[in-house]
Coordinates of C-alpha atoms in Angstrom, one line a residue:
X1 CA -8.3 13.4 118.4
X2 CA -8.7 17.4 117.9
X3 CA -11.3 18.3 119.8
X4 CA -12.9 22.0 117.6
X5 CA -14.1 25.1 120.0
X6 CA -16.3 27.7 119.8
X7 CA -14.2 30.0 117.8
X8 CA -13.8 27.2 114.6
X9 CA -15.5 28.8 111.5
X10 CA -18.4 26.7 110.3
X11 CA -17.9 24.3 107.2
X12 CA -18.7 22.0 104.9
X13 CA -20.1 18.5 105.9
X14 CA -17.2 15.9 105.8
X15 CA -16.3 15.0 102.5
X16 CA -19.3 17.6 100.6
X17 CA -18.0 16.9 97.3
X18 CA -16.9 13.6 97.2
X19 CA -19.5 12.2 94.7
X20 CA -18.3 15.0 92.1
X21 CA -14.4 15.2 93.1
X22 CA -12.4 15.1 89.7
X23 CA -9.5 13.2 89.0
X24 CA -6.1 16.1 89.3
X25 CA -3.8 15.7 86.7
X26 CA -0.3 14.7 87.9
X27 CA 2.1 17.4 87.6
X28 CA 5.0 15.7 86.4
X29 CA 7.7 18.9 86.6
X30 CA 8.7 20.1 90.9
X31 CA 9.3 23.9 88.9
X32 CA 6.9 25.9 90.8
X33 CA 5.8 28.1 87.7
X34 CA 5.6 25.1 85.1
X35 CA 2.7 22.4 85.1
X36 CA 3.7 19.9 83.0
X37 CA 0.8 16.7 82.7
X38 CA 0.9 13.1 80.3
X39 CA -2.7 12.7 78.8
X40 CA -3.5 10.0 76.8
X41 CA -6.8 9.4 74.3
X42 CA -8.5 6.1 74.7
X43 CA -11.2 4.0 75.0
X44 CA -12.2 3.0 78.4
X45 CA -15.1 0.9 79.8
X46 CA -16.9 3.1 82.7
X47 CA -19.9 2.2 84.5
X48 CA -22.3 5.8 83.5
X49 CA -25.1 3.7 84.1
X50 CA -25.1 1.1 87.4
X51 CA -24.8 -2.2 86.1
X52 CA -23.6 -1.3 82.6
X53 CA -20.2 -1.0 81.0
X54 CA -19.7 1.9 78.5
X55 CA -16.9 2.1 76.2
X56 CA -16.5 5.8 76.0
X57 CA -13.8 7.8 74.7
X58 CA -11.9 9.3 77.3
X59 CA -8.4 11.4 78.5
X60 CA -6.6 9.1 80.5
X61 CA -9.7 6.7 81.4
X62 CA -12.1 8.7 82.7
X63 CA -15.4 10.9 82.0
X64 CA -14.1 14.0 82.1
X65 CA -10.6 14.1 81.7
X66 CA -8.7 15.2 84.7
X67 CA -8.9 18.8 86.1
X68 CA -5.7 20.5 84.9
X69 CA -4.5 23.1 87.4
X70 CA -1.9 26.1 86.7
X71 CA -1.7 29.5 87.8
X72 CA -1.5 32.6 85.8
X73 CA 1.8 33.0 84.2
X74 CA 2.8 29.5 84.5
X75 CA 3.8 28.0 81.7
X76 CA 2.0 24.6 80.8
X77 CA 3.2 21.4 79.0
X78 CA 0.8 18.8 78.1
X79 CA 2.5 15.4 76.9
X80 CA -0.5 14.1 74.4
X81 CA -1.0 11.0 73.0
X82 CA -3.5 9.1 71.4
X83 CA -4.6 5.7 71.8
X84 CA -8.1 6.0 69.6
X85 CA -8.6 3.9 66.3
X86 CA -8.9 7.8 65.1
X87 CA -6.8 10.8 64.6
X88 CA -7.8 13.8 66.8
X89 CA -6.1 16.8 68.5
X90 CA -6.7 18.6 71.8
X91 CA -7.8 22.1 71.5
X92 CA -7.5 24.4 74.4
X93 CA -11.2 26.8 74.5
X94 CA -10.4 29.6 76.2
X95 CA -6.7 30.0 76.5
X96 CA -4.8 32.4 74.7
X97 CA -1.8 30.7 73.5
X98 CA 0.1 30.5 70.1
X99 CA -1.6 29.5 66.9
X100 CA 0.2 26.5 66.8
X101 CA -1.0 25.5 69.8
X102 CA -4.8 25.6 69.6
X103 CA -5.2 22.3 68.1
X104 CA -7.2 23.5 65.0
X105 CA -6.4 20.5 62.4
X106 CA -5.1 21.7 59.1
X107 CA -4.5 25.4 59.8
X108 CA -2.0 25.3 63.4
X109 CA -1.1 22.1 63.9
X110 CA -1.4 18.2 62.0
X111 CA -4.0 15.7 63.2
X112 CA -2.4 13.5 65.7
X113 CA -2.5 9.9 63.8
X114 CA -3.3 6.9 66.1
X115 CA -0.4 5.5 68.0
X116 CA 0.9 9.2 68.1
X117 CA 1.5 12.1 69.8
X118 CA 2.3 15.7 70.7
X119 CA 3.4 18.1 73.2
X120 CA 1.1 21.4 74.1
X121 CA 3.3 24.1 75.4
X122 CA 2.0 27.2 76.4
X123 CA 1.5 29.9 79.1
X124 CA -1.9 30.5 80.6
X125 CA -2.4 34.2 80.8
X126 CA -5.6 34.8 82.1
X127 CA -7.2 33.3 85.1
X128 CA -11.0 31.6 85.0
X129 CA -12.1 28.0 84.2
X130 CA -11.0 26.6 80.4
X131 CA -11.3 22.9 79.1
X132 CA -10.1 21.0 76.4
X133 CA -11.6 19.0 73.9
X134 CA -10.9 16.9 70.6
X135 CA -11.2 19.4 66.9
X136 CA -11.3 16.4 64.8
X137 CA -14.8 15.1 63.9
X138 CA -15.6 17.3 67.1
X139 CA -19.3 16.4 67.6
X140 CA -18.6 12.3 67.1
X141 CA -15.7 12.9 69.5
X142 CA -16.9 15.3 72.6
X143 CA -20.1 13.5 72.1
X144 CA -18.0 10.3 73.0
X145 CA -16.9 11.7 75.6
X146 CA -13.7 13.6 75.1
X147 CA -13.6 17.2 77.2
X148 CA -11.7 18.2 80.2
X149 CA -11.3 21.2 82.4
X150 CA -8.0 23.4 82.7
X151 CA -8.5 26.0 85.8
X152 CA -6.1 29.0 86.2
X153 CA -6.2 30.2 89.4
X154 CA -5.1 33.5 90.5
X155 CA -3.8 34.0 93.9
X156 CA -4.7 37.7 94.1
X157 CA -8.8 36.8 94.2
X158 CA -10.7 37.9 97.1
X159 CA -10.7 35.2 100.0
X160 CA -13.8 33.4 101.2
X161 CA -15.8 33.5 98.1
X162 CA -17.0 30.1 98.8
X163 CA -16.4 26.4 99.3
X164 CA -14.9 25.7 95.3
X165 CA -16.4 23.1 93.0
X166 CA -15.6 22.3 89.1
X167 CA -18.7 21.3 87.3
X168 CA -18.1 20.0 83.9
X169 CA -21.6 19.4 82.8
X170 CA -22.3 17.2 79.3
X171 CA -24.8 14.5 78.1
X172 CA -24.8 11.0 76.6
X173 CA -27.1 8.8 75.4
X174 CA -26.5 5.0 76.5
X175 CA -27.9 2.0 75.1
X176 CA -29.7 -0.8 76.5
X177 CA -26.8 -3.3 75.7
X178 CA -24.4 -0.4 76.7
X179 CA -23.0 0.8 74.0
X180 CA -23.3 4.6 73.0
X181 CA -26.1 6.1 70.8
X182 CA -24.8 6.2 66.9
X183 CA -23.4 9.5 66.3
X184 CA -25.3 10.1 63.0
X185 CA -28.7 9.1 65.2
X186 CA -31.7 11.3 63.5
X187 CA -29.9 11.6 60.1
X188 CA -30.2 15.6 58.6
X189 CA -33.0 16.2 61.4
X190 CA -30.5 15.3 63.9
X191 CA -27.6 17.9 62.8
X192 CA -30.3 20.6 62.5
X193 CA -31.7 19.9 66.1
X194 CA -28.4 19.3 67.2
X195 CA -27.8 15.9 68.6
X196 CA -28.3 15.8 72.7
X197 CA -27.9 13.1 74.9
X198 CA -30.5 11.1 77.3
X199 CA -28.7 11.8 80.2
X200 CA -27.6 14.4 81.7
X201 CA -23.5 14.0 83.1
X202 CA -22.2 16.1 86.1
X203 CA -18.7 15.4 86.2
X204 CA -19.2 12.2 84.6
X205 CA -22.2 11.0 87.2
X206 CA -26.2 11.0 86.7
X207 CA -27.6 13.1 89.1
X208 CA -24.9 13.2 92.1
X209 CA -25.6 14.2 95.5
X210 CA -23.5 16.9 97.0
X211 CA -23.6 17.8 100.6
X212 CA -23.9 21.7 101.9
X213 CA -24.3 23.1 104.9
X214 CA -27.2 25.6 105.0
X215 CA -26.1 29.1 104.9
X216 CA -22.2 28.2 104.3
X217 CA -21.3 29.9 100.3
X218 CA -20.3 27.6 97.3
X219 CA -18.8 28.6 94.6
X220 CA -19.2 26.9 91.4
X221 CA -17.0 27.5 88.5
X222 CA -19.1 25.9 85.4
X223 CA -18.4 24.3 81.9
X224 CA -21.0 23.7 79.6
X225 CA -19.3 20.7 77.6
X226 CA -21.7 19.3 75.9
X227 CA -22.1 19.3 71.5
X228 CA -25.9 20.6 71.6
X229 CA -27.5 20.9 74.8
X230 CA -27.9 24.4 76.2
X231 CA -27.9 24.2 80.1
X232 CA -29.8 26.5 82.2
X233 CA -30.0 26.0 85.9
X234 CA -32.3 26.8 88.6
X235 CA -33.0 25.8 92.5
X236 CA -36.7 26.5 93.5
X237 CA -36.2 29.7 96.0
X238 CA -33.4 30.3 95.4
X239 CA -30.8 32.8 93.5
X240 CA -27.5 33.0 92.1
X241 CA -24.8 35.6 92.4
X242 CA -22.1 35.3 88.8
X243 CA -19.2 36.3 89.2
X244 CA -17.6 35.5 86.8
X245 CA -17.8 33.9 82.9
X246 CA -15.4 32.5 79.4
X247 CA -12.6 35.1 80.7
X248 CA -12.7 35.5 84.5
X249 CA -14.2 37.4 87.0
X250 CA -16.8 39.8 85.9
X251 CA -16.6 43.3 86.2
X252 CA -19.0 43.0 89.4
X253 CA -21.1 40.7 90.2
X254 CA -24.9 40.4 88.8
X255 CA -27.9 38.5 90.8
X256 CA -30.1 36.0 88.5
X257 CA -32.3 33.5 89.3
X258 CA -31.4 31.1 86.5
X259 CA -27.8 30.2 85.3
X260 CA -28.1 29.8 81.6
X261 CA -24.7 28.3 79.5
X262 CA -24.4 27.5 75.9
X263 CA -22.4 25.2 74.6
X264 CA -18.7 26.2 75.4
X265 CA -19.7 29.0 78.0
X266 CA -18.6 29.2 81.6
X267 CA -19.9 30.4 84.6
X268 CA -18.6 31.5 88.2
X269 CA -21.2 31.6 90.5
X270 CA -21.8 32.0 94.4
X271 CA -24.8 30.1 95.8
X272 CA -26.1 29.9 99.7
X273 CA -28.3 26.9 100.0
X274 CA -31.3 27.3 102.1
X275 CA -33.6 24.9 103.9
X276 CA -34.1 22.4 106.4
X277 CA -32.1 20.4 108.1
X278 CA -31.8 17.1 106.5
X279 CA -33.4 18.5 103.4
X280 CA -32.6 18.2 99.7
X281 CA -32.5 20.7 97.3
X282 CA -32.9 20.3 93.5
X283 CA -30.6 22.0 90.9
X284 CA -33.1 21.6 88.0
X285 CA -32.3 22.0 84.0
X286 CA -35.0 23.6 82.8
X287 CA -35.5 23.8 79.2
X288 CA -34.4 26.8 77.0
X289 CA -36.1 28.2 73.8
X290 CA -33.5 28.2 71.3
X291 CA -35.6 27.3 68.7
X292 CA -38.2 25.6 67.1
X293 CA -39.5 22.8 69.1
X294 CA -36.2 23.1 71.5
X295 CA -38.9 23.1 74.5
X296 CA -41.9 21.2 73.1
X297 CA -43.2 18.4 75.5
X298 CA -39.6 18.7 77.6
X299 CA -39.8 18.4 81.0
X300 CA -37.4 19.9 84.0
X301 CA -35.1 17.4 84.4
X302 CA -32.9 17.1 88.2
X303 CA -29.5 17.5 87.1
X304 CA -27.7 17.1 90.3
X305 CA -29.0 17.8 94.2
X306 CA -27.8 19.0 97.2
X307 CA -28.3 17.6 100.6
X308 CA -28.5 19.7 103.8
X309 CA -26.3 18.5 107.1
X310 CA -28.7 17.8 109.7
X311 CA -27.6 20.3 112.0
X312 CA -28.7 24.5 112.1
X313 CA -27.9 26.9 109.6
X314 CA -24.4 28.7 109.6
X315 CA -23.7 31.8 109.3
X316 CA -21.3 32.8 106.1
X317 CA -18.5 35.0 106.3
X318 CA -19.6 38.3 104.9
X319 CA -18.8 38.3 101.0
X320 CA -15.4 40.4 100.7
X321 CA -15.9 42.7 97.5
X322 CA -15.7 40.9 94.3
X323 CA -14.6 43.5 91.5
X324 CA -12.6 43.6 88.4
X325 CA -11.8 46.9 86.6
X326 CA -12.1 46.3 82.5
X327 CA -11.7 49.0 79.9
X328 CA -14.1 49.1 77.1
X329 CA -12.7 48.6 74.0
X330 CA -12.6 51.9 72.2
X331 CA -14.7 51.0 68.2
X332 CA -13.6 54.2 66.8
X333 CA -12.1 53.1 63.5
X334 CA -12.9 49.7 63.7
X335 CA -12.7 47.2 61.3
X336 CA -16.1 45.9 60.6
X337 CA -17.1 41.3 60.0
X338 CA -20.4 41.1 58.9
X339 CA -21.5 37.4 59.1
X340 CA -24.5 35.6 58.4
X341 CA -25.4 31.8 59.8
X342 CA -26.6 29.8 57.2
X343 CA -28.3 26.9 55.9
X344 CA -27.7 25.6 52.6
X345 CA -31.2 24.0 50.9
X346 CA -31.1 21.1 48.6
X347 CA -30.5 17.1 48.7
X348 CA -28.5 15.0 50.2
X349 CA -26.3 15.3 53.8
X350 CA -27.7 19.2 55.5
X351 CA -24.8 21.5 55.1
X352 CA -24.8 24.6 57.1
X353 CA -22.2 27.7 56.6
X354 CA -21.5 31.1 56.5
X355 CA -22.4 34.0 54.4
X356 CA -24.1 31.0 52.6
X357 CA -20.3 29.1 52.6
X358 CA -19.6 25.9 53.7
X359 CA -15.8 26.1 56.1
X360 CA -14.7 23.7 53.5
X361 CA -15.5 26.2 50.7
X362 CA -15.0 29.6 52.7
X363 CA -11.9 31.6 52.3
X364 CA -10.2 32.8 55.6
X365 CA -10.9 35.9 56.7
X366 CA -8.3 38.4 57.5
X367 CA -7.0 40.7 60.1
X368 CA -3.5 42.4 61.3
X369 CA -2.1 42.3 64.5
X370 CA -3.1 45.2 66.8
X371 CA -6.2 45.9 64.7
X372 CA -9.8 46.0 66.7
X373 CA -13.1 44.5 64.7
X374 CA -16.4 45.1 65.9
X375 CA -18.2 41.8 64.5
X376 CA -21.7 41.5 63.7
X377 CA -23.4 37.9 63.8
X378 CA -26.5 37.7 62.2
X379 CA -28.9 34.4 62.2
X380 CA -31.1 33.4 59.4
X381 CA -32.2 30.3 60.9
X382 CA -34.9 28.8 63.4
X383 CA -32.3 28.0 66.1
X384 CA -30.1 30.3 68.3
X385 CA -26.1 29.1 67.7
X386 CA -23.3 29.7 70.7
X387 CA -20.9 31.3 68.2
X388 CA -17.6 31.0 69.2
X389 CA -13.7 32.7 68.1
X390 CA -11.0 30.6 69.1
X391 CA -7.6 32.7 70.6
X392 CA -9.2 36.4 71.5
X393 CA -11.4 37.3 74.0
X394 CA -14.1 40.0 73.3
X395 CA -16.5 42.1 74.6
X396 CA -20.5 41.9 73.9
X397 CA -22.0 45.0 72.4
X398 CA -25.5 46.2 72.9
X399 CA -27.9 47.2 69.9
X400 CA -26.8 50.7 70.2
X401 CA -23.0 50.2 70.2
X402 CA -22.1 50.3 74.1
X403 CA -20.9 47.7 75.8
X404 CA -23.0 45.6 77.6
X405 CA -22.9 45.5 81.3
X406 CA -21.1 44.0 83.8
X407 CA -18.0 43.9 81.6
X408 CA -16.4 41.1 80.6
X409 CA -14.2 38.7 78.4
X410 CA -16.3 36.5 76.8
X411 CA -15.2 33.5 73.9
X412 CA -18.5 32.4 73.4
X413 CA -21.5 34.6 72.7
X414 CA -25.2 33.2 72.0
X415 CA -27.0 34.5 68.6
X416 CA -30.4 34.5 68.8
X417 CA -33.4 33.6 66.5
X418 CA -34.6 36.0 64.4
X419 CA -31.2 38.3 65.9
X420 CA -28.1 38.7 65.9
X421 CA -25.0 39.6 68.4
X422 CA -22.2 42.2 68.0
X423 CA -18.5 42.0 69.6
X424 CA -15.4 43.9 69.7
X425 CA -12.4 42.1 69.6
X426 CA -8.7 43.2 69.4
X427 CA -6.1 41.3 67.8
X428 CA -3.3 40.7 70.3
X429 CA 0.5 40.2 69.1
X430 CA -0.2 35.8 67.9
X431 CA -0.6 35.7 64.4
X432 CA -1.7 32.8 62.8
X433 CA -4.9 31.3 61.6
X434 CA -7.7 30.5 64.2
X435 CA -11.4 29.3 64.2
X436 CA -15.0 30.7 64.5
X437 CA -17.7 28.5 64.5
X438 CA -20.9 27.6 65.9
X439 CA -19.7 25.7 69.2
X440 CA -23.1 23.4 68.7
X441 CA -20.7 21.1 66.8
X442 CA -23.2 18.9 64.7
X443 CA -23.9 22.4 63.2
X444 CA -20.0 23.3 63.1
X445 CA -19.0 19.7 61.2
X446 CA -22.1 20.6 59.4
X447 CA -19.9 23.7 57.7
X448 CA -20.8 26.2 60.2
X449 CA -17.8 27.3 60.5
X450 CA -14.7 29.5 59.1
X451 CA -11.0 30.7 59.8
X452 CA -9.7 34.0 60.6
X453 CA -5.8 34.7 59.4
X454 CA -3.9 37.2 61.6
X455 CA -1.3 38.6 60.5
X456 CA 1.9 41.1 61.1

């Protein structure tokens, strides 16, 4: 038995996290730059409600898929294959990796049919919290339950940030008999709305407890996985300091008192629970106006909580600077996209689009390697939409052209009612044709949607 002295740093309650651990994906390959995983598509009955037995759709079995870990440079190899009664494919939001890799059906790779598979090889360049999820009938799909997270660490980070947790947050709705909510639930009003689930999922769970030790740093790195439901964060009291977002640590950190994600976003964030001993503190969603009617007789719901170890406060480590030089990207003699976000009126199923076209009408935009595009996203309609460009980060522009502040890489970016949002992007050296859409994916299956062609 060890017995601790005076000198041991305080910590974490004895297993803190254990009610939202994630499952680690088994690195098959003993290389020490080269993470190579098996994942496997199927359905699996899971108990998301006590006493009831889900079928969900799952990577390898469970809700989310297992927490893929790498480094930055390593190269990663992902041994897919699917087991569904459905073809799908396993793109990677966030990474930059070849076209060919980004599972976009149709444009980089084939569906994978049922019974088969493929093999995702790429290197992770950039460090931060990415997932995966299905591009196939995306909203039925995620919606079901298929998303994952892929960290990239990088071992040059400041120490002692905080105690690390991976929050994949999503929704579901679950019926009575068990079974999950039809996809097409709420017919045309649904796909406008954009279909969320009753429950809100914290790595899978409904409303886990995690245990903290007052005054002792966490630091949770955040996935909003869900097809609709924007999640925005608060604990009565308290604030948040980010760190970090989509491409990694921000350029320094900012103090907020909510946490707000859109569909697709990330967040790295630092937060120093408070209270008494013995207490519980609740990490509310609190409803966001993205819309007409988004908040309208929607209550704060307790998303997850966290329980104070009956013993005094600690006191933290001092927070070691957290600081990322990024260079603005220079717009002189950009190329300009102007898009609009549409929605198409007449009978029969609601088709969204862009510039008025649906994605399976639209020609593919197109761009050269090397060339920078300052992008201007405009919304005509009553709800806000997460837009999001698969393979390049970019940065967010304010209404006069700057850049907004902190800097950072972002993937995802939210366009407002009524507004609009403006990037700068360059084109790196990957040709190939890659995806924008509206990451509320009802809306993106709707037609929201379009391709961009890079090219030498």
């Amino acid at each position: 038995m060890t017995i601790g002295c005076a000198t041991d740093p305080p910590a974490q309650p004895e297993g803190w996290d254990s009610a939202v651990a994630l499952r680690p994906a088994v690195d098959l390959d003993g290389r020490p730059d080269v993470v190579e995983v098996d994942l496997t598509a199927r359905v699996e009955e899971l108990e998301i409600v006590p006493g009831k037995r889900t079928p969900a759709w799952t990577y390898d079995g469970g809700l989310p898929g297992p927490l893929i870990r790498a480094r930055v440079g390593d190269r990663v190899i992902v041994n897919f294959r699917n087991e569904l009664s459905a073809p799908t494919t396993v793109h990677w939001h966030g990474v930059r990796l070849l076209a060919e890799m980004d599972g976009a059906p149709g444009h980089s790779q084939a569906e994978t049919p049922p019974g088969g598979s493929f093999t995702y090889d790429f290197v992770v360049l950039d460090a931060g919290l990415t997932w995966y999820h299905p591009h196939v009938d995306s909203a039925v799909q995620s919606g079901n339950g298929l998303y994952g997270p892929l960290l990239v660490e990088d071992p040059g980070e400041p120490a002692a940030l905080g105690d690390e947790l991976v929050l994949v947050l999503s929704d579901i709705t679950v019926r009575d008999d068990g079974a999950l909510e039809d996809p097409d639930v709420g017919g045309n009003l649904g796909t406008l709305f954009g279909r969320e689930g009753d429950l809100l999922l914290v790595n899978g769970r409904v409303n886990p407890v995690i245990e903290a030790r007052a005054g002792l740093r966490q630091r949770w790195r955040i996935v909003n996985a869900a097809r609709s439901r924007y999640y925005q964060l608060a604990i009565t009291d308290h604030r948040f300091t980010r760190i970090g977002g989509d491409g990694g640590l921000l350029e320094h950190p900012v103090e907020t008192e909510m946490i707000l994600l859109t569909p697709g976003e990330r967040a790295d964030v630092l937060v120093a629970p408070r209270g008494a001993p013995g207490s519980t503190l609740s990490v509310r969603w609190v409803p966001y106006d993205r819309g007409y009617g988004a908040t309208f007789g929607r209550p704060e719901v307790e998303a997850f909580r966290l329980r104070l170890a009956d013993e005094p406060a600690a006191e933290d480590e001092p927070l070691p600077e957290v600081a990322r030089a990024i260079g603005a990207l220079d717009t002189a003699g950009a190329t300009r996209v102007d898009l609009k976000l549409t929605l198409r009126e007449g009978p029969g199923d609601l088709v969204m689009g862009i510039n008025g076209v649906a994605s399976w009408e639209a020609e593919p935009l197109v761009a050269a390697v090397g060339e920078t595009s300052v992008w201007t996203v405009e919304n005509t309609m009553a709800f806000d939409h997460p837009f999001h460009l698969h393979g390049f980060f970019f940065q967010v522009l304010g209404e006069g052209g700057e850049p907004v502040r902190p800097l950072e890489w972002k993937d995802t970016v939210n366009v407002p009612v009524d507004g609009g949002a403006r990037f700068v992007v360059r084109y790196d050296n990957r040709p190939g044709m890659w995806m924008f859409h509206c990451h509320i994916l009802d809306h993106a299956d709707a037609g929201m949607m379009g391709m961009l062609n890079v090219v030498r």
